[in-house]
CSV table of C-alpha atoms and ligand atoms in Angstrom, one decimal:
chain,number,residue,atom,x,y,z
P,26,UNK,CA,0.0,0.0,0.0
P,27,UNK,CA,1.3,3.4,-0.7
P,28,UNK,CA,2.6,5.1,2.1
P,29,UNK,CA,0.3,7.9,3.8
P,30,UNK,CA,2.0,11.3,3.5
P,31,UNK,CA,0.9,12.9,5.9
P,32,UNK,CA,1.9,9.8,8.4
P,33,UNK,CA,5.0,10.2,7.0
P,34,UNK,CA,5.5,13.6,8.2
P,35,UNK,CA,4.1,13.0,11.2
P,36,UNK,CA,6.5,10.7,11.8
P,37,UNK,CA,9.6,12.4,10.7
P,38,UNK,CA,8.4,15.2,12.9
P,39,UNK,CA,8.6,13.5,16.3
P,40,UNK,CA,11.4,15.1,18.4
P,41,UNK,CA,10.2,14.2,21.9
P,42,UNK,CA,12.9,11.5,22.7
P,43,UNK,CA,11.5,9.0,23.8
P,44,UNK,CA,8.7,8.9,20.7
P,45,UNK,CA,11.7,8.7,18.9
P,46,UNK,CA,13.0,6.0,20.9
P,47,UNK,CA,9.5,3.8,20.2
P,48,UNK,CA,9.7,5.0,16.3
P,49,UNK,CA,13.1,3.3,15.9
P,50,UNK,CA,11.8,0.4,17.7
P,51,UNK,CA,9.1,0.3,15.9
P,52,UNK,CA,11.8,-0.2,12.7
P,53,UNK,CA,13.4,-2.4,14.1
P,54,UNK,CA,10.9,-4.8,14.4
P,55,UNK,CA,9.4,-3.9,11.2
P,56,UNK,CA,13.1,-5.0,9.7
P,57,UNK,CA,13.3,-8.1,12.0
P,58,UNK,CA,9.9,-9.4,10.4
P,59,UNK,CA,10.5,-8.3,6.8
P,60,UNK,CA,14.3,-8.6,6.3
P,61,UNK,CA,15.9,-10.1,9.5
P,62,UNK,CA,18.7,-9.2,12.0
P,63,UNK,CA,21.9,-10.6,9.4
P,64,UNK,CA,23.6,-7.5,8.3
P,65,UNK,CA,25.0,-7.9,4.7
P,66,UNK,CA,28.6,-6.1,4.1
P,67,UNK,CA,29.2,-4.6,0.5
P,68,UNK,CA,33.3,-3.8,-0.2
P,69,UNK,CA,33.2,-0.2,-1.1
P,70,UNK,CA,36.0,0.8,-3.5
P,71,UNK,CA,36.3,4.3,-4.2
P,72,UNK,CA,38.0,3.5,-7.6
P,73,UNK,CA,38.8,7.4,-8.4
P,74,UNK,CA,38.2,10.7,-7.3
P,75,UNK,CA,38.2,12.4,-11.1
P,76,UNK,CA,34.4,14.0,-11.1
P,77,UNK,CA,33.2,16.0,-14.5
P,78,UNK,CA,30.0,16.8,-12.3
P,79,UNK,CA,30.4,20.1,-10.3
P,80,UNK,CA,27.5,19.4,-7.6
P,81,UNK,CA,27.6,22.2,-5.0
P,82,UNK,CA,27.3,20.0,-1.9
P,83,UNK,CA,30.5,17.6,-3.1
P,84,UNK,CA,33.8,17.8,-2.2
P,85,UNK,CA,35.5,16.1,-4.8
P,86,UNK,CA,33.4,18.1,-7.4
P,87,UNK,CA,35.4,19.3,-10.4
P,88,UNK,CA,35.5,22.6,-9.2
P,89,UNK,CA,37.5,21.6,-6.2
P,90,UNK,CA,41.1,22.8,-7.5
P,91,UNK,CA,42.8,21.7,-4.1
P,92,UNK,CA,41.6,17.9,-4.5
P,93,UNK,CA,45.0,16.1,-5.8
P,94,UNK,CA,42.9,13.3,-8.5
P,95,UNK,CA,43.7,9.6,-8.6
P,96,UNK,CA,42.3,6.3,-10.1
P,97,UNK,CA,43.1,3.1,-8.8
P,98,UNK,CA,44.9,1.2,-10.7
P,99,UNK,CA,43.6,-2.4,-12.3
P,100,UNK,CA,45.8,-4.7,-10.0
P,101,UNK,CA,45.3,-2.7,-6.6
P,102,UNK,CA,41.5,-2.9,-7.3
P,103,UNK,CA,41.7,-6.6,-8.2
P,104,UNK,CA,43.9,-7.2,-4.8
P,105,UNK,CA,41.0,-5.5,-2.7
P,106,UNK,CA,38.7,-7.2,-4.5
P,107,UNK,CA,40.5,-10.7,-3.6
P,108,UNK,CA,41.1,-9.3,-0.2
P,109,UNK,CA,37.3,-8.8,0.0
P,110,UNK,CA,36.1,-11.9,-1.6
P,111,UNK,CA,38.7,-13.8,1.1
P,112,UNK,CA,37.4,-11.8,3.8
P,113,UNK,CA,33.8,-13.9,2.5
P,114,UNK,CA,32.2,-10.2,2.0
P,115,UNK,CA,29.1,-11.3,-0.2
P,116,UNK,CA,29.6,-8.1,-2.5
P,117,UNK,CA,31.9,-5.4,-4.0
P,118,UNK,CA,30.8,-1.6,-4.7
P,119,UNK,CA,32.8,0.3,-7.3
P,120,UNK,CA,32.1,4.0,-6.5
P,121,UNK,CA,34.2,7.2,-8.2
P,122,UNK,CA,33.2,10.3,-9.5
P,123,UNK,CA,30.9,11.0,-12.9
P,124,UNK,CA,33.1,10.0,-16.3
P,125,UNK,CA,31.3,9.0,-19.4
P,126,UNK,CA,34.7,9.2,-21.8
P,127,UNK,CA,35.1,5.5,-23.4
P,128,UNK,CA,38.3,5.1,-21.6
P,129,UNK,CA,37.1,5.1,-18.1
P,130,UNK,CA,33.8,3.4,-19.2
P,131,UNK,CA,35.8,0.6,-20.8
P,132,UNK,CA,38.3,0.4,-17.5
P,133,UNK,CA,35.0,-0.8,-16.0
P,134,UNK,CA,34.2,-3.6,-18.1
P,135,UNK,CA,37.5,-4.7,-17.9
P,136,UNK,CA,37.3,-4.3,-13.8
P,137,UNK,CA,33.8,-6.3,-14.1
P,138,UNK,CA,35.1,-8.9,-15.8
P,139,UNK,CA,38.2,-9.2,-13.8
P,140,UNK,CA,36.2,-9.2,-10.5
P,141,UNK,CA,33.9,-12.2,-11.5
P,142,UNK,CA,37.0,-14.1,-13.0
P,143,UNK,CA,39.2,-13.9,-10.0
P,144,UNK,CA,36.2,-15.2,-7.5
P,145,UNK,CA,34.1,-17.3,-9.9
P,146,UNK,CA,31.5,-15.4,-10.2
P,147,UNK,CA,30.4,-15.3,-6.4
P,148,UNK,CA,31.1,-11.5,-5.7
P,149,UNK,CA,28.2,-9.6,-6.7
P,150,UNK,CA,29.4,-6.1,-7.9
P,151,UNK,CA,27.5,-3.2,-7.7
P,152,UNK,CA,28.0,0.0,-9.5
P,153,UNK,CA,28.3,3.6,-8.2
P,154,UNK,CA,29.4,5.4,-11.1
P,155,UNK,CA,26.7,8.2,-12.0
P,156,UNK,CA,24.9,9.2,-15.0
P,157,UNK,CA,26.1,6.8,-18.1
P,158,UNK,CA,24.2,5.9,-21.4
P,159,UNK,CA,22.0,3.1,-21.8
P,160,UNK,CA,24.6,1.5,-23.8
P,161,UNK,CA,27.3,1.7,-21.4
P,162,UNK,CA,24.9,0.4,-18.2
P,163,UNK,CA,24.1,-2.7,-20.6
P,164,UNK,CA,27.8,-3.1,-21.5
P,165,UNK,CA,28.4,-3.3,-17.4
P,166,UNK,CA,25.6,-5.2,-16.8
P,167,UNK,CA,26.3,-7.7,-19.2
P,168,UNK,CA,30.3,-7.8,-18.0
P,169,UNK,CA,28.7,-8.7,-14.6
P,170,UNK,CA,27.7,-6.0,-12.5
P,171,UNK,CA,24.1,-6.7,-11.2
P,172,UNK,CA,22.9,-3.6,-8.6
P,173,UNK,CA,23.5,0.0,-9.0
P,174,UNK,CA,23.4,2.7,-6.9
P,175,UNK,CA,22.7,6.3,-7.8
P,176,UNK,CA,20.7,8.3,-5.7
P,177,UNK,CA,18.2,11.0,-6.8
P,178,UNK,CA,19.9,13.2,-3.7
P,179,UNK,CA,16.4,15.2,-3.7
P,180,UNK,CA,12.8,14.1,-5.0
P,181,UNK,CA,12.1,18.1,-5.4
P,182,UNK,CA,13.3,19.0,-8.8
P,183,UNK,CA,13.2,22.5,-7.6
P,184,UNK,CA,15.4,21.4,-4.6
P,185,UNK,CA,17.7,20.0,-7.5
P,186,UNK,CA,18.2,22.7,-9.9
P,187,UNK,CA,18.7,25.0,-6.8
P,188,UNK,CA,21.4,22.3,-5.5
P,189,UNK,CA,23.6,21.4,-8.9
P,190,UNK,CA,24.8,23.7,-11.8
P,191,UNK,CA,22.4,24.3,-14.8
P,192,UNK,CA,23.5,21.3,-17.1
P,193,UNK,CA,23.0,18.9,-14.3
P,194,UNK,CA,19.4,17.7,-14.6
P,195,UNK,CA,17.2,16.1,-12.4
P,196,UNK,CA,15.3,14.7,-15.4
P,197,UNK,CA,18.4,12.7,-16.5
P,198,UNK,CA,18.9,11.3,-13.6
P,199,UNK,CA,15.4,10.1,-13.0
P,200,UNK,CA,15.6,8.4,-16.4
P,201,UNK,CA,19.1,6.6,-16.0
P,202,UNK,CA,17.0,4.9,-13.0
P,203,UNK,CA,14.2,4.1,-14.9
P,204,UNK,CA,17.0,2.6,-17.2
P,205,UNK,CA,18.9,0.6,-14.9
P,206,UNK,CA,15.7,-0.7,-13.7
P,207,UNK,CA,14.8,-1.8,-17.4
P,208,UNK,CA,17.9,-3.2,-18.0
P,209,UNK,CA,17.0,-5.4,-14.8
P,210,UNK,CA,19.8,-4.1,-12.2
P,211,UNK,CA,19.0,-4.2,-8.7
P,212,UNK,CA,18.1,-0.5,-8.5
P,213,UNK,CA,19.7,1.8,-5.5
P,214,UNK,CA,18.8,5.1,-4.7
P,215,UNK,CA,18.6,7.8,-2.0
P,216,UNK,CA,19.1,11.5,-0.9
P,217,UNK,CA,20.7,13.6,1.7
P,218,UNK,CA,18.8,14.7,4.8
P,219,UNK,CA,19.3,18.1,5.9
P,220,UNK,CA,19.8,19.5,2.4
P,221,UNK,CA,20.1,23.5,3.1
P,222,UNK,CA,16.5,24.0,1.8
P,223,UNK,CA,14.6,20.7,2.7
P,224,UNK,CA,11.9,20.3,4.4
P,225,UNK,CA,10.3,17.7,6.0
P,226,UNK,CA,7.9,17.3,3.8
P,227,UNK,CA,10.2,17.0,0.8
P,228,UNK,CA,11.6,14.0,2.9
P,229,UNK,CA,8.0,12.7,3.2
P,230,UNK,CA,8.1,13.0,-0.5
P,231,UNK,CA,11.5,11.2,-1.0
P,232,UNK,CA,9.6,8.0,0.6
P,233,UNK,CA,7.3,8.0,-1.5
P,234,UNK,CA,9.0,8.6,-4.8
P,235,UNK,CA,11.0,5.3,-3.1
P,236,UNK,CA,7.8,3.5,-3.4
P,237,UNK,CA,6.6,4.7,-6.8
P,238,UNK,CA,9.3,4.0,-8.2
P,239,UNK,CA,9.7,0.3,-7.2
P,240,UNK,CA,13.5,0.9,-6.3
P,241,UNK,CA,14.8,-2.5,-4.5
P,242,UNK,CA,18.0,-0.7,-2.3
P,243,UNK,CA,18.4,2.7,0.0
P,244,UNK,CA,21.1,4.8,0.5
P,245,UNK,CA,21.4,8.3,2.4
P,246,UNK,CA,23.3,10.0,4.6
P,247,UNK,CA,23.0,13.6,6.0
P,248,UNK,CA,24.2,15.9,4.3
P,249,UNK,CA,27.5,17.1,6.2
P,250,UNK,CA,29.0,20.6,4.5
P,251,UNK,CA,32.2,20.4,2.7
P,252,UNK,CA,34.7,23.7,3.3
P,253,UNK,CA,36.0,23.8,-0.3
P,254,UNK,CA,32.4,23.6,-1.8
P,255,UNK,CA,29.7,27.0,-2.6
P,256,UNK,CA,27.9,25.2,0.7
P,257,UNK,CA,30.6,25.7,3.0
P,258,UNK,CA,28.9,28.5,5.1
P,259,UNK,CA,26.4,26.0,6.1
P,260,UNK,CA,28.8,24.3,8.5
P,261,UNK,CA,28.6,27.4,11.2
P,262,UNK,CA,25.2,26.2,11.9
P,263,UNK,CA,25.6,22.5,11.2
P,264,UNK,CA,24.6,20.4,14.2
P,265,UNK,CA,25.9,17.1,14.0
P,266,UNK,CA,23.4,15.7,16.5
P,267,UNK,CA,20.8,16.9,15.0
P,268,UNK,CA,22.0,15.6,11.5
P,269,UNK,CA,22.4,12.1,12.9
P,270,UNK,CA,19.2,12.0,14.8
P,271,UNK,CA,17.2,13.4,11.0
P,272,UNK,CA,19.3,10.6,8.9
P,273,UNK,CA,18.1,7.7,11.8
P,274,UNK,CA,14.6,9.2,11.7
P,275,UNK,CA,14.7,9.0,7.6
P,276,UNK,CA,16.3,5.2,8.3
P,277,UNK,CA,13.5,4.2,10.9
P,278,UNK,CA,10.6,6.2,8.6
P,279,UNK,CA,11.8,4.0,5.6
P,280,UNK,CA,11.7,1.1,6.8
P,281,UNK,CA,8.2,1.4,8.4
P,282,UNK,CA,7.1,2.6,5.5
P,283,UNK,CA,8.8,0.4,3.0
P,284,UNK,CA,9.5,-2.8,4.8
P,285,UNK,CA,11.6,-5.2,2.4
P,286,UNK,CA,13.9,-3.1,1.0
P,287,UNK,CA,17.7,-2.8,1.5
P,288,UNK,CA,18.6,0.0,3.3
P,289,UNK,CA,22.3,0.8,4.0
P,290,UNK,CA,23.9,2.0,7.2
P,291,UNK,CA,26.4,4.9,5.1
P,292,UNK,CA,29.6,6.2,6.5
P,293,UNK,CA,28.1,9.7,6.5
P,294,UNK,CA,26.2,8.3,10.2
P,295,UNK,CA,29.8,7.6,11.2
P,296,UNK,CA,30.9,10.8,10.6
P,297,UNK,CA,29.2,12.4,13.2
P,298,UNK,CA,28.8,10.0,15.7
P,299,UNK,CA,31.5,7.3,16.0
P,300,UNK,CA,29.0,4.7,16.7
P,301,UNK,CA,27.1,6.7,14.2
P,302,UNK,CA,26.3,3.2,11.6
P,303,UNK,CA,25.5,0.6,14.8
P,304,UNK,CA,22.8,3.4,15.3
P,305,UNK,CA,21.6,3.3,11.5
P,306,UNK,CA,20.9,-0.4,12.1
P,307,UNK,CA,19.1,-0.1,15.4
P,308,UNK,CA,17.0,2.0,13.4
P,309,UNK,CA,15.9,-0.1,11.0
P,310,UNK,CA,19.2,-0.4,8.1
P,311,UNK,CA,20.7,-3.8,7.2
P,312,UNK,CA,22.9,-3.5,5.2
P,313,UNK,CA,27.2,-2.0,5.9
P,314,UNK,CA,29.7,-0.7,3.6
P,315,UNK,CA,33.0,-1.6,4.8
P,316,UNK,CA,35.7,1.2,3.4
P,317,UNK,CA,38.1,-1.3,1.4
P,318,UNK,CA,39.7,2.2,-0.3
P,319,UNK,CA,43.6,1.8,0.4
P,320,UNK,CA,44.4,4.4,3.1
P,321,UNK,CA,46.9,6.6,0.8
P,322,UNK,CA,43.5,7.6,-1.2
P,323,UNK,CA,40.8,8.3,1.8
P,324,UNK,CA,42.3,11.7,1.9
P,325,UNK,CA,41.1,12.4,-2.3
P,326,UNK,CA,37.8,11.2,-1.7
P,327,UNK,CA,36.6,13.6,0.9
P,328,UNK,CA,33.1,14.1,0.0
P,329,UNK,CA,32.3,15.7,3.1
P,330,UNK,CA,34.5,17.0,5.7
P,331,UNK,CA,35.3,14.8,9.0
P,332,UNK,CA,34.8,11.6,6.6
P,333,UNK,CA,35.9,8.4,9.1
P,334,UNK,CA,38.7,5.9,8.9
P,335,UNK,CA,41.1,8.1,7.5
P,336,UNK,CA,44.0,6.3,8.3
P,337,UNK,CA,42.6,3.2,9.2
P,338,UNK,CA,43.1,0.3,6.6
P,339,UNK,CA,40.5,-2.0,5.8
P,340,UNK,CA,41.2,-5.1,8.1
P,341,UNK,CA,41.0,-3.1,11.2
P,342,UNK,CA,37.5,-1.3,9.6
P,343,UNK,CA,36.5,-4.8,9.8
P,344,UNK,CA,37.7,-6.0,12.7
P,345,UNK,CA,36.1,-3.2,14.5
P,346,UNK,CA,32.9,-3.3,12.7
P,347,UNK,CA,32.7,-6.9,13.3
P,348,UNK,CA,32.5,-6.6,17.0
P,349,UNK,CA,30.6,-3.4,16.5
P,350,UNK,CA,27.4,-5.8,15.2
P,351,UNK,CA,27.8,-8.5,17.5
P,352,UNK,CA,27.1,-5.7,20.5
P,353,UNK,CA,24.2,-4.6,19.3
P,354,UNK,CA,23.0,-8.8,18.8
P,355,UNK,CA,22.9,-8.9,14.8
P,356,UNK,CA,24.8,-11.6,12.6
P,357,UNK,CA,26.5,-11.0,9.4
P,358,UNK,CA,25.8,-12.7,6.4
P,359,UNK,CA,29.4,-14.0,5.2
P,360,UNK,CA,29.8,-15.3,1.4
P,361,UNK,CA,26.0,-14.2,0.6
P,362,UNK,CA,24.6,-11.6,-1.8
P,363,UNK,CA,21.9,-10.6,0.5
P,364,UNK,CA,19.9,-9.6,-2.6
P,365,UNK,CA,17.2,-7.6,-1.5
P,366,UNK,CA,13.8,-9.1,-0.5
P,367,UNK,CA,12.0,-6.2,-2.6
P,368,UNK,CA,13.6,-7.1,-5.9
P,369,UNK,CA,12.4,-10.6,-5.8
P,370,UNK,CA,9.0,-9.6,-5.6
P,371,UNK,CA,8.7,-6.0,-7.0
P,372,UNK,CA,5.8,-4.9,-8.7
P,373,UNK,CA,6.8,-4.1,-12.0
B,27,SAH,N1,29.6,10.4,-8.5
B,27,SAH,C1,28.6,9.4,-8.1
B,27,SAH,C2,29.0,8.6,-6.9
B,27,SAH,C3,29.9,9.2,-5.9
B,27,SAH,S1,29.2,10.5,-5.0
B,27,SAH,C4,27.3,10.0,-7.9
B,27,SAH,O1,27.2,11.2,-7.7
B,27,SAH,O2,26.3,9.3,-8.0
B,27,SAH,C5,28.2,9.5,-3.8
B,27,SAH,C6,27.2,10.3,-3.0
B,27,SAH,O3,27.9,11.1,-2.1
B,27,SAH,C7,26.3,11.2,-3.7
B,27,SAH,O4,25.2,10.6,-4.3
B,27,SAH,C8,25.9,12.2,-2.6
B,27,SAH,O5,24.6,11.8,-2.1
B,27,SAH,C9,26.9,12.0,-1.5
B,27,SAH,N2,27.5,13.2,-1.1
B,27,SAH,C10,28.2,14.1,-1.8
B,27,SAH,N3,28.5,15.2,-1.1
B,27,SAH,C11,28.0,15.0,0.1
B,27,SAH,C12,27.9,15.8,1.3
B,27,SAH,N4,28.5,17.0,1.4
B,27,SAH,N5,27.3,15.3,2.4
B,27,SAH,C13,26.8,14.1,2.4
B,27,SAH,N6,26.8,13.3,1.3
B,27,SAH,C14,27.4,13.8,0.2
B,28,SF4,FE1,30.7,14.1,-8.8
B,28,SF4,FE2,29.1,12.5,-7.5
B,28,SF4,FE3,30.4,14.5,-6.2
B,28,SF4,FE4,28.4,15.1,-7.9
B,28,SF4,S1,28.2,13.9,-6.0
B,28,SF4,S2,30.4,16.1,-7.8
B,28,SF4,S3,28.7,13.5,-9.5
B,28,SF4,S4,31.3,12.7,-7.2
């Protein structure tokens, strides 16, 4: 059944602590009876930092002059990518910035290809890469690749144009999901909570552009200001704790609301609380993305400022995460896709 609106905002509203105690309880058993208490990592790789998008909220944005660019090369990729299918991670994400030239496009394939070769086939690989052609989301699915992630950032096209420069279009964006879902991916998507303009009912109307649009995985984060970006002022009044508390309310409020979806715990929880992604899942997220990016890159691929685990390297991210999950009383789910439920049984 669709999701009531104004339930929604009702909902999203609460700020009395302990109705926002019972709402995340409330998720959680929504999530134990639809999806379960097995949290499911995905690898992320943050393959390069090279953007030709200029979004205003971004750090790595190609207007950024003081970012020093990389891209991972083939073999370090494929060694994280062993290291991760070792590990008995059921998935891989390859994330970067926005490049539609044929020679980063074909890198992918070739990356695909290699990923699936070196571990048989078991390591699902999800996608992360932007805006791309219908041809060249084919090309990757048919290399391999099976879910992809790009999120809408903001339902309100208004909200959009006001958010990204004139030839970024929200339009686009909404059809490269529409393709990916035609082309039968596994479809991701999401937005940032606390967007300088949002409002709560834009949020309410995030949900249910989630549900309208069938999408099968969730992903969002608040939005954390960035000092080298045109948002930067907003960090003299950026609250983290109020930040965290919106992104677990948007967690909680999609699950309830949603119920077999995927919904992932992101790093940008972490960044303002260190327990920050434990929280996400006590609210209602099942799903983790381990930070597999070597330790000499984290500092390229600031997207935010404060970003976590800077010089951590990824077997004590997963060392620490592993205990993290077995305090709060959740399993993970080792050497498993952990497809999501909704996919299996979406509507169209
Ligand atoms: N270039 C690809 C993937 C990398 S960016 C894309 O844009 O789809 C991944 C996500 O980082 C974006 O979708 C955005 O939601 C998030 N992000 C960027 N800047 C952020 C910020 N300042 N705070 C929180 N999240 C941010
Ligand atoms: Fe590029 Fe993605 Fe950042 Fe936009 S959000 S500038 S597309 S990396």
């Amino acid at each position: 059944m669709r999701p009531n609106r104004d339930e929604l905002i009702i909902l999203l509203s609460l700020s009395d602590p302990d109705e926002v105690e019972a709402l995340y309880k409330r998720a959680y058993d929504v999530k134990k009876e639809y999806v379960g208490t097995t949290v499911y990592f995905r690898g992320l790789i943050e393959l390069s930092n090279i953007c030709a998008k200029n979004c205003y909220y971004c750090g790595i944005r190609s207007g950024n002059s003081k970012v020093k660019r990389y891209t991972i090369a083939k073999d370090e990729v494929l060694a994280e990518a062993k290291w991760c299918f070792e590990q008995g991670y059921g998935s891989i994400v390859l994330q970067s910035g926005e490049r539609e030239d044929a020679a980063y496009t074909g890198y992918i394939v070739e990356l695909i290809q290699a990923i699936k070769e070196l571990s048989g086939g078991e390591l699902g690989i999800t996608l992360s890469l932007g805006e791309q052609t219908e041809e060249v989301y084919q090309k990757w699915y048919e290399a391999g690749a099976h879910r992809y992630l790009l999120r809408i950032e903001t339902s309100n096209p208004q909200l959009y144009a006001a958010l990204h420069p004139a030839d970024h279009s929200y339009h686009r964006r909404l059809q490269c999901l529409r393709t990916l879902k035609k082309l039968n991916y596994q479809v991701g998507t999401g937005v940032m909570i606390g967007l300088p303009g949002q409002t709560v009912a834009d949020l309410a109307d995030d949900i249910l552009f989630f549900y309208d649009e069938d999408i099968d995985m969730i992903g969002m984060g608040p939005f954390i200001p960035h000092h080298e970006t045109p948002l930067a002022d907003y960090s003299q009044s950026f609250d983290p704790a109020q930040a965290l508390e919106a992104g677990l309310k948007m967690i909680a409020v999609c699950r309830i609301a949603l119920k077999d979806v995927n919904i992932a715990s992101t790093t940008a929880l972490q960044a303002l609380f260190p327990t920050g992604r434990e929280l996400g899942l006590q609210a209602g997220a099942n799903i983790l993305m381990p930070n597999l990016t070597d330790v000499q890159y984290r500092e390229g691929y600031q997207l935010y400022d404060g970003k976590p685990c800077l010089d951590e390297n990824a077997s004590l991210c997963k060392n620490c995460l592993e205990n993290r999950i077995k305090s709060i009383g959740e399993t993970i789910g080792y050497r498993e896709w952990g497809d999501s439920r909704h996919f299996q049984g979406r509507r169209g």
